[in-house]
PDB file of C-alpha atoms in Angstrom:
ATOM      1  CA  ASP A  15     110.328 106.299  54.359  1.00 64.00           C
ATOM      2  CA  SER A  16     112.872 108.276  56.338  1.00 75.00           C
ATOM      3  CA  PRO A  17     115.864 107.254  58.434  1.00 78.00           C
ATOM      4  CA  LEU A  18     114.931 109.880  61.013  1.00 81.00           C
ATOM      5  CA  LEU A  19     111.369 108.548  61.319  1.00 74.00           C
ATOM      6  CA  GLU A  20     112.771 105.038  61.653  1.00 71.00           C
ATOM      7  CA  THR A  21     114.840 106.295  64.577  1.00 75.00           C
ATOM      8  CA  TRP A  22     111.885 107.965  66.245  1.00 76.00           C
ATOM      9  CA  LEU A  23     109.387 105.161  65.592  1.00 67.00           C
ATOM     10  CA  PRO A  24     111.328 101.946  64.981  1.00 63.00           C
ATOM     11  CA  THR A  25     109.425  99.404  62.922  1.00 57.00           C
ATOM     12  CA  ARG A  26     109.201  96.536  65.279  1.00 56.00           C
ATOM     13  CA  ALA A  27     106.295  94.674  66.727  1.00 52.00           C
ATOM     14  CA  THR A  28     106.723  96.259  70.156  1.00 60.00           C
ATOM     15  CA  SER A  29     106.126  99.788  68.821  1.00 72.00           C
ATOM     16  CA  ARG A  30     102.519 100.297  69.888  1.00 80.00           C
ATOM     17  CA  VAL A  31     102.467 103.954  68.872  1.00 79.00           C
ATOM     18  CA  GLU A  32     103.350 103.209  65.252  1.00 77.00           C
ATOM     19  CA  ALA A  33     101.031 100.238  65.139  1.00 80.00           C
ATOM     20  CA  PHE A  34      98.111 102.307  66.420  1.00 84.00           C
ATOM     21  CA  ALA A  35      98.896 105.170  64.008  1.00 82.00           C
ATOM     22  CA  ASP A  36      99.076 102.749  61.122  1.00 81.00           C
ATOM     23  CA  TRP A  37      95.764 101.199  62.172  1.00 84.00           C
ATOM     24  CA  LEU A  38      94.091 104.637  62.219  1.00 85.00           C
ATOM     25  CA  GLU A  39      95.546 105.704  58.897  1.00 83.00           C
ATOM     26  CA  ARG A  40      94.024 102.696  57.147  1.00 85.00           C
ATOM     27  CA  ARG A  41      90.463 103.335  58.336  1.00 88.00           C
ATOM     28  CA  ARG A  42      88.355 106.034  56.730  1.00 90.00           C
ATOM     29  CA  ILE A  43      85.884 106.025  59.569  1.00 91.00           C
ATOM     30  CA  ALA A  44      88.670 106.951  61.984  1.00 89.00           C
ATOM     31  CA  ILE A  45      89.728 109.840  59.739  1.00 89.00           C
ATOM     32  CA  ALA A  46      86.137 111.058  59.363  1.00 92.00           C
ATOM     33  CA  THR A  47      85.534 110.740  63.101  1.00 92.00           C
ATOM     34  CA  ALA A  48      88.685 112.704  63.880  1.00 89.00           C
ATOM     35  CA  ALA A  49      87.596 115.468  61.494  1.00 90.00           C
ATOM     36  CA  VAL A  50      84.120 115.675  63.046  1.00 94.00           C
ATOM     37  CA  VAL A  51      85.516 115.651  66.578  1.00 93.00           C
ATOM     38  CA  THR A  52      87.959 118.432  65.661  1.00 88.00           C
ATOM     39  CA  VAL A  53      85.178 120.632  64.268  1.00 90.00           C
ATOM     40  CA  LEU A  54      82.901 119.993  67.258  1.00 93.00           C
ATOM     41  CA  ALA A  55      85.713 120.617  69.714  1.00 89.00           C
ATOM     42  CA  THR A  56      86.562 123.899  67.974  1.00 84.00           C
ATOM     43  CA  LEU A  57      82.928 125.063  68.021  1.00 86.00           C
ATOM     44  CA  ALA A  58      82.569 124.076  71.674  1.00 89.00           C
ATOM     45  CA  PHE A  59      85.725 125.980  72.570  1.00 85.00           C
ATOM     46  CA  VAL A  60      84.561 129.097  70.726  1.00 80.00           C
ATOM     47  CA  HIS A  61      81.044 128.925  72.201  1.00 84.00           C
ATOM     48  CA  PHE A  62      81.925 127.950  75.784  1.00 88.00           C
ATOM     49  CA  GLY A  63      85.672 128.066  76.266  1.00 86.00           C
ATOM     50  CA  VAL A  64      86.408 131.535  74.916  1.00 82.00           C
ATOM     51  CA  PRO A  65      83.650 133.278  76.983  1.00 87.00           C
ATOM     52  CA  TRP A  66      84.826 131.462  80.117  1.00 89.00           C
ATOM     53  CA  ILE A  67      88.437 132.429  79.498  1.00 85.00           C
ATOM     54  CA  ALA A  68      87.391 136.021  78.714  1.00 84.00           C
ATOM     55  CA  GLN A  69      85.438 136.282  81.979  1.00 90.00           C
ATOM     56  CA  LYS A  70      88.332 134.936  84.065  1.00 90.00           C
ATOM     57  CA  ALA A  71      90.822 137.181  82.269  1.00 86.00           C
ATOM     58  CA  ALA A  72      88.601 140.268  82.645  1.00 89.00           C
ATOM     59  CA  GLU A  73      88.174 139.629  86.374  1.00 92.00           C
ATOM     60  CA  ARG A  74      91.949 139.663  86.768  1.00 90.00           C
ATOM     61  CA  MET A  75      92.649 142.588  84.450  1.00 89.00           C
ATOM     62  CA  PRO A  76      94.671 145.307  86.246  1.00 91.00           C
ATOM     63  CA  PRO A  77      92.910 148.684  86.456  1.00 93.00           C
ATOM     64  CA  ALA A  78      95.843 150.283  84.638  1.00 93.00           C
ATOM     65  CA  VAL A  79      95.174 148.095  81.598  1.00 89.00           C
ATOM     66  CA  GLU A  80      91.468 148.982  81.647  1.00 93.00           C
ATOM     67  CA  ARG A  81      92.370 152.675  81.766  1.00 94.00           C
ATOM     68  CA  HIS A  82      94.837 152.288  78.902  1.00 92.00           C
ATOM     69  CA  PHE A  83      92.322 150.638  76.573  1.00 89.00           C
ATOM     70  CA  SER A  84      89.604 153.109  77.589  1.00 93.00           C
ATOM     71  CA  ASN A  85      91.904 156.054  76.872  1.00 94.00           C
ATOM     72  CA  GLU A  86      92.619 154.626  73.423  1.00 90.00           C
ATOM     73  CA  VAL A  87      88.883 154.428  72.677  1.00 90.00           C
ATOM     74  CA  VAL A  88      88.229 157.953  73.941  1.00 92.00           C
ATOM     75  CA  ALA A  89      91.087 159.318  71.817  1.00 92.00           C
ATOM     76  CA  LEU A  90      89.520 157.772  68.712  1.00 88.00           C
ATOM     77  CA  LEU A  91      86.044 159.048  69.581  1.00 91.00           C
ATOM     78  CA  GLU A  92      87.269 162.567  70.315  1.00 92.00           C
ATOM     79  CA  ARG A  93      88.836 162.760  66.875  1.00 90.00           C
ATOM     80  CA  MET A  94      85.804 161.424  65.032  1.00 87.00           C
ATOM     81  CA  HIS A  95      82.595 162.007  66.989  1.00 92.00           C
ATOM     82  CA  PHE A  96      82.831 163.881  70.293  1.00 94.00           C
ATOM     83  CA  HIS A  97      82.166 167.598  70.727  1.00 95.00           C
ATOM     84  CA  GLU A  98      81.840 169.681  73.857  1.00 96.00           C
ATOM     85  CA  THR A  99      78.535 169.114  75.603  1.00 97.00           C
ATOM     86  CA  GLY A 100      75.864 171.769  75.499  1.00 97.00           C
ATOM     87  CA  ILE A 101      74.162 170.625  78.715  1.00 97.00           C
ATOM     88  CA  PRO A 102      74.428 173.256  81.491  1.00 97.00           C
ATOM     89  CA  ALA A 103      76.881 172.459  84.272  1.00 97.00           C
ATOM     90  CA  ALA A 104      74.177 172.511  86.955  1.00 97.00           C
ATOM     91  CA  ARG A 105      72.098 169.936  85.067  1.00 96.00           C
ATOM     92  CA  ARG A 106      75.112 167.703  84.523  1.00 97.00           C
ATOM     93  CA  GLN A 107      76.065 167.872  88.176  1.00 97.00           C
ATOM     94  CA  ALA A 108      72.524 167.036  89.296  1.00 96.00           C
ATOM     95  CA  LEU A 109      72.422 163.950  87.053  1.00 96.00           C
ATOM     96  CA  GLN A 110      75.870 162.840  88.200  1.00 97.00           C
ATOM     97  CA  GLN A 111      74.873 163.152  91.850  1.00 97.00           C
ATOM     98  CA  THR A 112      71.634 161.236  91.281  1.00 96.00           C
ATOM     99  CA  PHE A 113      73.531 158.459  89.550  1.00 97.00           C
ATOM    100  CA  ALA A 114      76.165 158.337  92.318  1.00 97.00           C
ATOM    101  CA  ALA A 115      73.387 157.879  94.877  1.00 96.00           C
ATOM    102  CA  LEU A 116      71.857 155.111  92.758  1.00 96.00           C
ATOM    103  CA  VAL A 117      75.040 153.008  92.592  1.00 97.00           C
ATOM    104  CA  ARG A 118      76.356 153.780  96.065  1.00 96.00           C
ATOM    105  CA  ASP A 119      77.723 150.591  97.708  1.00 95.00           C
ATOM    106  CA  GLU A 120      77.346 148.647  94.466  1.00 97.00           C
ATOM    107  CA  PRO A 121      80.280 146.529  93.204  1.00 96.00           C
ATOM    108  CA  ARG A 122      82.881 148.666  91.381  1.00 96.00           C
ATOM    109  CA  ALA A 123      80.826 151.814  92.097  1.00 96.00           C
ATOM    110  CA  SER A 124      83.958 153.805  92.929  1.00 95.00           C
ATOM    111  CA  ASP A 125      85.069 153.486  89.287  1.00 96.00           C
ATOM    112  CA  MET A 126      81.848 154.786  87.757  1.00 97.00           C
ATOM    113  CA  ARG A 127      81.678 158.368  86.554  1.00 96.00           C
ATOM    114  CA  VAL A 128      79.356 159.956  84.042  1.00 97.00           C
ATOM    115  CA  ALA A 129      80.564 162.226  81.236  1.00 97.00           C
ATOM    116  CA  PHE A 130      78.388 164.144  78.786  1.00 98.00           C
ATOM    117  CA  VAL A 131      79.326 164.797  75.162  1.00 97.00           C
ATOM    118  CA  ASP A 132      77.656 166.194  72.092  1.00 98.00           C
ATOM    119  CA  ALA A 133      77.827 163.530  69.370  1.00 96.00           C
ATOM    120  CA  PRO A 134      75.429 164.153  66.465  1.00 95.00           C
ATOM    121  CA  SER A 135      77.019 161.397  64.374  1.00 93.00           C
ATOM    122  CA  ILE A 136      76.335 158.856  67.139  1.00 92.00           C
ATOM    123  CA  GLY A 137      72.908 160.130  68.133  1.00 93.00           C
ATOM    124  CA  PRO A 138      71.057 159.322  71.354  1.00 95.00           C
ATOM    125  CA  ASN A 139      73.228 156.786  73.115  1.00 94.00           C
ATOM    126  CA  ALA A 140      75.137 155.869  76.259  1.00 95.00           C
ATOM    127  CA  PHE A 141      77.985 153.423  76.691  1.00 94.00           C
ATOM    128  CA  ALA A 142      80.347 152.239  79.409  1.00 95.00           C
ATOM    129  CA  LEU A 143      84.100 151.801  78.991  1.00 95.00           C
ATOM    130  CA  PRO A 144      86.144 149.163  80.856  1.00 93.00           C
ATOM    131  CA  ASP A 145      87.544 151.636  83.395  1.00 95.00           C
ATOM    132  CA  GLY A 146      84.077 152.760  84.539  1.00 96.00           C
ATOM    133  CA  ARG A 147      83.578 155.878  82.455  1.00 97.00           C
ATOM    134  CA  ILE A 148      80.002 156.120  81.213  1.00 98.00           C
ATOM    135  CA  TYR A 149      79.428 158.474  78.307  1.00 97.00           C
ATOM    136  CA  VAL A 150      75.998 159.994  77.689  1.00 98.00           C
ATOM    137  CA  THR A 151      75.298 161.977  74.536  1.00 97.00           C
ATOM    138  CA  ASP A 152      73.411 165.266  74.570  1.00 97.00           C
ATOM    139  CA  GLU A 153      71.078 163.673  72.047  1.00 96.00           C
ATOM    140  CA  LEU A 154      70.047 161.025  74.585  1.00 96.00           C
ATOM    141  CA  VAL A 155      69.373 163.658  77.224  1.00 96.00           C
ATOM    142  CA  ALA A 156      67.162 165.494  74.735  1.00 96.00           C
ATOM    143  CA  LEU A 157      65.328 162.290  73.829  1.00 95.00           C
ATOM    144  CA  ALA A 158      64.548 161.271  77.420  1.00 95.00           C
ATOM    145  CA  ALA A 159      61.183 162.399  78.729  1.00 94.00           C
ATOM    146  CA  ASP A 160      62.462 162.737  82.311  1.00 94.00           C
ATOM    147  CA  ASP A 161      65.410 161.997  84.592  1.00 94.00           C
ATOM    148  CA  ASP A 162      63.963 158.611  85.558  1.00 95.00           C
ATOM    149  CA  GLU A 163      64.484 157.430  81.994  1.00 96.00           C
ATOM    150  CA  LEU A 164      68.079 158.684  81.957  1.00 96.00           C
ATOM    151  CA  LEU A 165      68.712 157.025  85.307  1.00 96.00           C
ATOM    152  CA  ALA A 166      67.381 153.729  83.953  1.00 96.00           C
ATOM    153  CA  VAL A 167      69.805 153.871  81.016  1.00 97.00           C
ATOM    154  CA  LEU A 168      72.663 154.668  83.378  1.00 97.00           C
ATOM    155  CA  ALA A 169      71.677 151.698  85.568  1.00 97.00           C
ATOM    156  CA  HIS A 170      71.937 149.481  82.484  1.00 97.00           C
ATOM    157  CA  GLU A 171      75.406 150.854  81.700  1.00 97.00           C
ATOM    158  CA  ALA A 172      76.401 150.327  85.326  1.00 98.00           C
ATOM    159  CA  GLY A 173      75.446 146.674  84.853  1.00 97.00           C
ATOM    160  CA  HIS A 174      77.884 146.448  81.945  1.00 97.00           C
ATOM    161  CA  HIS A 175      80.650 147.766  84.159  1.00 97.00           C
ATOM    162  CA  VAL A 176      79.812 145.600  87.174  1.00 97.00           C
ATOM    163  CA  HIS A 177      79.928 142.467  85.004  1.00 96.00           C
ATOM    164  CA  ARG A 178      83.036 143.670  83.107  1.00 95.00           C
ATOM    165  CA  HIS A 179      81.293 143.257  79.770  1.00 93.00           C
ATOM    166  CA  GLY A 180      83.601 145.694  77.997  1.00 89.00           C
ATOM    167  CA  MET A 181      86.776 143.723  78.585  1.00 88.00           C
ATOM    168  CA  ARG A 182      85.008 140.378  78.243  1.00 90.00           C
ATOM    169  CA  GLN A 183      83.558 141.298  74.856  1.00 86.00           C
ATOM    170  CA  ALA A 184      86.865 142.765  73.693  1.00 82.00           C
ATOM    171  CA  ILE A 185      88.799 139.655  74.698  1.00 81.00           C
ATOM    172  CA  GLU A 186      86.242 137.360  73.072  1.00 81.00           C
ATOM    173  CA  SER A 187      86.186 139.343  69.842  1.00 76.00           C
ATOM    174  CA  SER A 188      89.951 139.764  69.796  1.00 71.00           C
ATOM    175  CA  SER A 189      90.659 136.071  70.321  1.00 69.00           C
ATOM    176  CA  VAL A 190      90.990 135.558  66.560  1.00 61.00           C
ATOM    177  CA  PHE A 191      93.609 138.314  66.363  1.00 61.00           C
ATOM    178  CA  VAL A 192      95.467 136.910  69.349  1.00 59.00           C
ATOM    179  CA  ALA A 193      95.404 133.378  67.938  1.00 56.00           C
ATOM    180  CA  THR A 194      96.692 134.683  64.605  1.00 55.00           C
ATOM    181  CA  GLY A 195      99.451 136.600  66.349  1.00 56.00           C
ATOM    182  CA  LEU A 196     100.541 133.545  68.282  1.00 51.00           C
ATOM    183  CA  LEU A 197     100.357 131.400  65.158  1.00 52.00           C
ATOM    184  CA  PHE A 198     102.735 133.720  63.316  1.00 56.00           C
ATOM    185  CA  GLY A 199     105.087 134.147  66.235  1.00 57.00           C
ATOM    186  CA  ASP A 200     103.798 137.388  67.774  1.00 55.00           C
ATOM    187  CA  VAL A 201     104.102 136.598  71.470  1.00 49.00           C
ATOM    188  CA  SER A 202     104.752 140.212  72.475  1.00 52.00           C
ATOM    189  CA  GLY A 203     101.065 140.974  73.046  1.00 52.00           C
ATOM    190  CA  SER A 204     100.939 143.576  70.285  1.00 52.00           C
ATOM    191  CA  SER A 205      98.074 141.759  68.560  1.00 52.00           C
ATOM    192  CA  ILE A 206      95.688 142.214  71.477  1.00 55.00           C
ATOM    193  CA  ALA A 207      97.024 145.721  72.163  1.00 58.00           C
ATOM    194  CA  VAL A 208      95.943 146.769  68.682  1.00 56.00           C
ATOM    195  CA  ALA A 209      92.758 144.686  68.498  1.00 58.00           C
ATOM    196  CA  VAL A 210      91.111 145.539  71.830  1.00 63.00           C
ATOM    197  CA  PRO A 211      90.611 149.335  71.354  1.00 64.00           C
ATOM    198  CA  VAL A 212      89.235 148.814  67.846  1.00 59.00           C
ATOM    199  CA  THR A 213      86.940 146.047  69.108  1.00 61.00           C
ATOM    200  CA  LEU A 214      85.680 148.212  71.962  1.00 65.00           C
ATOM    201  CA  LEU A 215      84.928 150.991  69.493  1.00 62.00           C
ATOM    202  CA  ASN A 216      83.217 148.947  66.771  1.00 58.00           C
ATOM    203  CA  ASN A 217      81.573 145.975  68.491  1.00 61.00           C
ATOM    204  CA  GLY A 218      78.421 146.095  70.562  1.00 69.00           C
ATOM    205  CA  PHE A 219      77.767 143.798  73.469  1.00 77.00           C
ATOM    206  CA  SER A 220      76.438 140.310  72.896  1.00 83.00           C
ATOM    207  CA  ARG A 221      72.795 139.502  73.583  1.00 87.00           C
ATOM    208  CA  GLY A 222      73.834 137.610  76.687  1.00 89.00           C
ATOM    209  CA  HIS A 223      75.688 140.621  78.029  1.00 91.00           C
ATOM    210  CA  GLU A 224      72.743 142.892  77.246  1.00 93.00           C
ATOM    211  CA  ARG A 225      70.330 140.592  79.078  1.00 94.00           C
ATOM    212  CA  GLU A 226      72.676 140.471  82.056  1.00 95.00           C
ATOM    213  CA  ALA A 227      72.913 144.281  82.133  1.00 96.00           C
ATOM    214  CA  ASP A 228      69.110 144.542  81.832  1.00 95.00           C
ATOM    215  CA  ALA A 229      68.615 142.177  84.763  1.00 96.00           C
ATOM    216  CA  TYR A 230      71.098 144.143  86.858  1.00 97.00           C
ATOM    217  CA  ALA A 231      69.388 147.450  86.000  1.00 96.00           C
ATOM    218  CA  PHE A 232      65.914 146.140  86.868  1.00 95.00           C
ATOM    219  CA  ASP A 233      67.138 144.795  90.200  1.00 96.00           C
ATOM    220  CA  LEU A 234      69.055 147.963  91.039  1.00 97.00           C
ATOM    221  CA  LEU A 235      66.126 150.238  90.192  1.00 95.00           C
ATOM    222  CA  ARG A 236      63.729 148.158  92.306  1.00 94.00           C
ATOM    223  CA  ARG A 237      66.122 148.120  95.261  1.00 95.00           C
ATOM    224  CA  ARG A 238      66.438 151.914  95.085  1.00 95.00           C
ATOM    225  CA  GLY A 239      62.697 152.497  94.811  1.00 94.00           C
ATOM    226  CA  HIS A 240      62.559 153.333  91.087  1.00 93.00           C
ATOM    227  CA  SER A 241      60.182 151.811  88.583  1.00 91.00           C
ATOM    228  CA  PRO A 242      61.810 149.741  85.802  1.00 89.00           C
ATOM    229  CA  ALA A 243      58.993 150.993  83.561  1.00 94.00           C
ATOM    230  CA  ALA A 244      61.137 154.049  82.830  1.00 94.00           C
ATOM    231  CA  PHE A 245      63.709 151.750  81.228  1.00 93.00           C
ATOM    232  CA  ALA A 246      61.062 150.221  78.967  1.00 92.00           C
ATOM    233  CA  ARG A 247      59.872 153.687  77.910  1.00 94.00           C
ATOM    234  CA  ILE A 248      63.294 154.990  76.930  1.00 94.00           C
ATOM    235  CA  MET A 249      64.263 151.729  75.212  1.00 90.00           C
ATOM    236  CA  GLY A 250      61.083 151.879  73.137  1.00 91.00           C
ATOM    237  CA  ARG A 251      61.808 155.474  72.181  1.00 89.00           C
ATOM    238  CA  LEU A 252      65.395 154.590  71.252  1.00 87.00           C
ATOM    239  CA  ALA A 253      64.220 151.662  69.139  1.00 85.00           C
ATOM    240  CA  ASN A 254      61.789 153.884  67.257  1.00 84.00           C
ATOM    241  CA  ARG A 255      64.416 156.570  66.769  1.00 78.00           C
ATOM    242  CA  HIS A 256      67.128 154.257  65.441  1.00 70.00           C
ATOM    243  CA  GLY A 257      64.629 152.299  63.423  1.00 64.00           C
ATOM    244  CA  SER A 258      63.387 155.399  61.657  1.00 50.00           C
ATOM    245  CA  GLU A 259      66.965 156.475  60.962  1.00 47.00           C
ATOM    246  CA  GLU A 260      67.844 153.106  59.473  1.00 40.00           C
ATOM    247  CA  ASP A 261      64.734 153.120  57.299  1.00 35.00           C
TER     248      ASP A 261
END
């Protein structure tokens, strides 16, 4: 009982809102149904809504923002993992030119550039950042049997960039931080500014993103006259290498 509530929802027969609320409050099945619907709606939003929002947001992300987040990730990696590459300049240039020819005229190809680093703590690996930088470790170059295998890995990373998986995954994973920031009154954007670089550094791509990048790589390699079998060979070797390390 409250005078203010009486003012907002006067207790008279014509108040349909109060009558309906009172009817719901007296029925356990309505309460249980509302709870179930709330849980299902939340799960549906997380499973379908957040990825859709992340895709639309990533497609409209200004290049300057992608560069900013990528620079933050690189700064962290340079402090913890990256060392100067030991691959000769001529070899690096040849691989960069081969990759440039592979992705020529592809969507967002002008952003893509390959950089080589020595990273013993990371091991054989390659990854794409939101602004198009693709890092390849010296350890991966040493693991590959030939340039076709390296090119296949780079085609996969190009697929991540074409489909904007970096920003999409970061936005999806950071949604909890953003929601928390909004809940506690942080509407300045600082929550996502802090969360996105850390997410890009620590989180891998989802299985859906990996499958999409695989499909892009297979199609690109076929269109350029390369066999996708090279991708299967290097992926198998990577799986064995990381598996043995984990064991």
